[in-house]
Amino acid sequence: MVRIRVLVVDDHRIFAESLAAALAAEPDVDVSAAGSGPAALRCLERAVAEGRRFDVLLVDADLGAVAGAVPAQREPGAGPPQPGSDGIALVAGVRGAHPGVRTVVLAERDDPRRAALALQAGASGWVAKDCSLSRLLAVVRGVLREETHLPPALLTGVLRELTAARKHRTDSERLVESLTPREHEVLRCMVAGLGRKDVAARLFLSPHTVRTHMQNVLGKLGVHSTLAAVALARRAGVRPADLAGNVVERSGQLA
């Protein structure tokens, strides 16, 4: 019998233990539980080291949220917060570090926008926490067959959100394409979190010249702050400058 290794990630201990116990009653399921995103990432790393990788993560959508608080709404395409800091961030972290692991988000309420963010982060499904065990098992087995699972009531809203996000990305890409090569390198440094003096040192330019480039970048992107420029750049798929190596050669060709 091929066994499915499942990791339940939820900071509500009673729910996590109850769900883990219900899943463990299945003859083909091995299940463990973690109470936070960082704990889940440690479980995944430990499992890899021991040669017993997990197949599916069941992740609480509100992982780490304060009870009763409204989940923070990130700007579309701005990228998730630090890996493991909430449910959707954990999905993105797992996708990057453990691409073979499928993730399913467990949610207390329907939310097309957050479901779309979860899918964009790499989730294979969004399921209600109060669904039946048989439904949850069907989803777990389905995502291992490369299926994507959403509640029918969410489908239209999620498609609308994904379409809007795609349009945001297309518009952002067009704006980024208007930059000169040097301005693009400055933008990559901004995405990497470098300030004006650090950018100047990286690109062998004076701080005054970098300030001019940054002002030009903001103007061409139609934004008024570095934070907004970085969010737009991420939507357009701009990669941060590689801080481990040289961004450009010492040359006047891109100035």
PDB file of N, CA, C and O in Angstrom, residues 19 25 33 49 58 63 83 135 213 220 246:
ATOM      1  N   LEU A  19      -8.012  16.904  13.725  1.00  0.00           N
ATOM      2  CA  LEU A  19      -7.901  16.588  12.309  1.00  0.00           C
ATOM      3  C   LEU A  19      -6.834  15.525  12.075  1.00  0.00           C
ATOM      4  O   LEU A  19      -7.030  14.589  11.284  1.00  0.00           O
ATOM      5  N   ALA A  25      -6.659   7.719  11.129  1.00  0.00           N
ATOM      6  CA  ALA A  25      -7.500   6.516  11.131  1.00  0.00           C
ATOM      7  C   ALA A  25      -7.590   5.870   9.760  1.00  0.00           C
ATOM      8  O   ALA A  25      -8.011   4.708   9.639  1.00  0.00           O
ATOM      9  N   ALA A  33       1.649  16.891  12.861  1.00  0.00           N
ATOM     10  CA  ALA A  33       1.074  18.224  13.032  1.00  0.00           C
ATOM     11  C   ALA A  33       2.153  19.204  13.463  1.00  0.00           C
ATOM     12  O   ALA A  33       3.118  18.843  14.144  1.00  0.00           O
ATOM     13  N   ALA A  49      15.823  15.186   5.541  1.00  0.00           N
ATOM     14  CA  ALA A  49      17.084  14.635   6.052  1.00  0.00           C
ATOM     15  C   ALA A  49      16.951  13.164   6.427  1.00  0.00           C
ATOM     16  O   ALA A  49      17.901  12.391   6.294  1.00  0.00           O
ATOM     17  N   LEU A  58      -1.566  20.487   4.880  1.00  0.00           N
ATOM     18  CA  LEU A  58      -2.865  21.113   5.095  1.00  0.00           C
ATOM     19  C   LEU A  58      -2.615  22.336   5.965  1.00  0.00           C
ATOM     20  O   LEU A  58      -2.249  22.204   7.145  1.00  0.00           O
ATOM     21  N   LEU A  63      -3.235  31.162   9.674  1.00  0.00           N
ATOM     22  CA  LEU A  63      -2.108  30.762  10.524  1.00  0.00           C
ATOM     23  C   LEU A  63      -1.414  31.993  11.100  1.00  0.00           C
ATOM     24  O   LEU A  63      -0.999  32.890  10.363  1.00  0.00           O
ATOM     25  N   PRO A  83       8.692  33.887   4.519  1.00  0.00           N
ATOM     26  CA  PRO A  83       8.219  32.508   4.525  1.00  0.00           C
ATOM     27  C   PRO A  83       7.827  32.041   5.922  1.00  0.00           C
ATOM     28  O   PRO A  83       8.576  32.205   6.869  1.00  0.00           O
ATOM     29  N   ARG A 135     -14.596  14.488   2.007  1.00  0.00           N
ATOM     30  CA  ARG A 135     -14.282  15.541   1.044  1.00  0.00           C
ATOM     31  C   ARG A 135     -12.808  15.913   1.143  1.00  0.00           C
ATOM     32  O   ARG A 135     -12.117  16.056   0.128  1.00  0.00           O
ATOM     33  N   HIS A 213      18.424  58.877 -11.197  1.00  0.00           N
ATOM     34  CA  HIS A 213      17.889  57.641 -11.786  1.00  0.00           C
ATOM     35  C   HIS A 213      16.638  57.177 -11.035  1.00  0.00           C
ATOM     36  O   HIS A 213      15.653  56.763 -11.652  1.00  0.00           O
ATOM     37  N   LYS A 220       8.610  57.294 -14.485  1.00  0.00           N
ATOM     38  CA  LYS A 220       8.204  56.416 -15.587  1.00  0.00           C
ATOM     39  C   LYS A 220       7.216  55.348 -15.129  1.00  0.00           C
ATOM     40  O   LYS A 220       6.355  54.919 -15.909  1.00  0.00           O
ATOM     41  N   ASN A 246      28.464  40.984  -8.580  1.00  0.00           N
ATOM     42  CA  ASN A 246      28.424  42.310  -9.179  1.00  0.00           C
ATOM     43  C   ASN A 246      27.149  42.490  -9.962  1.00  0.00           C
ATOM     44  O   ASN A 246      26.725  41.622 -10.713  1.00  0.00           O
TER      45      ASN A 246
END
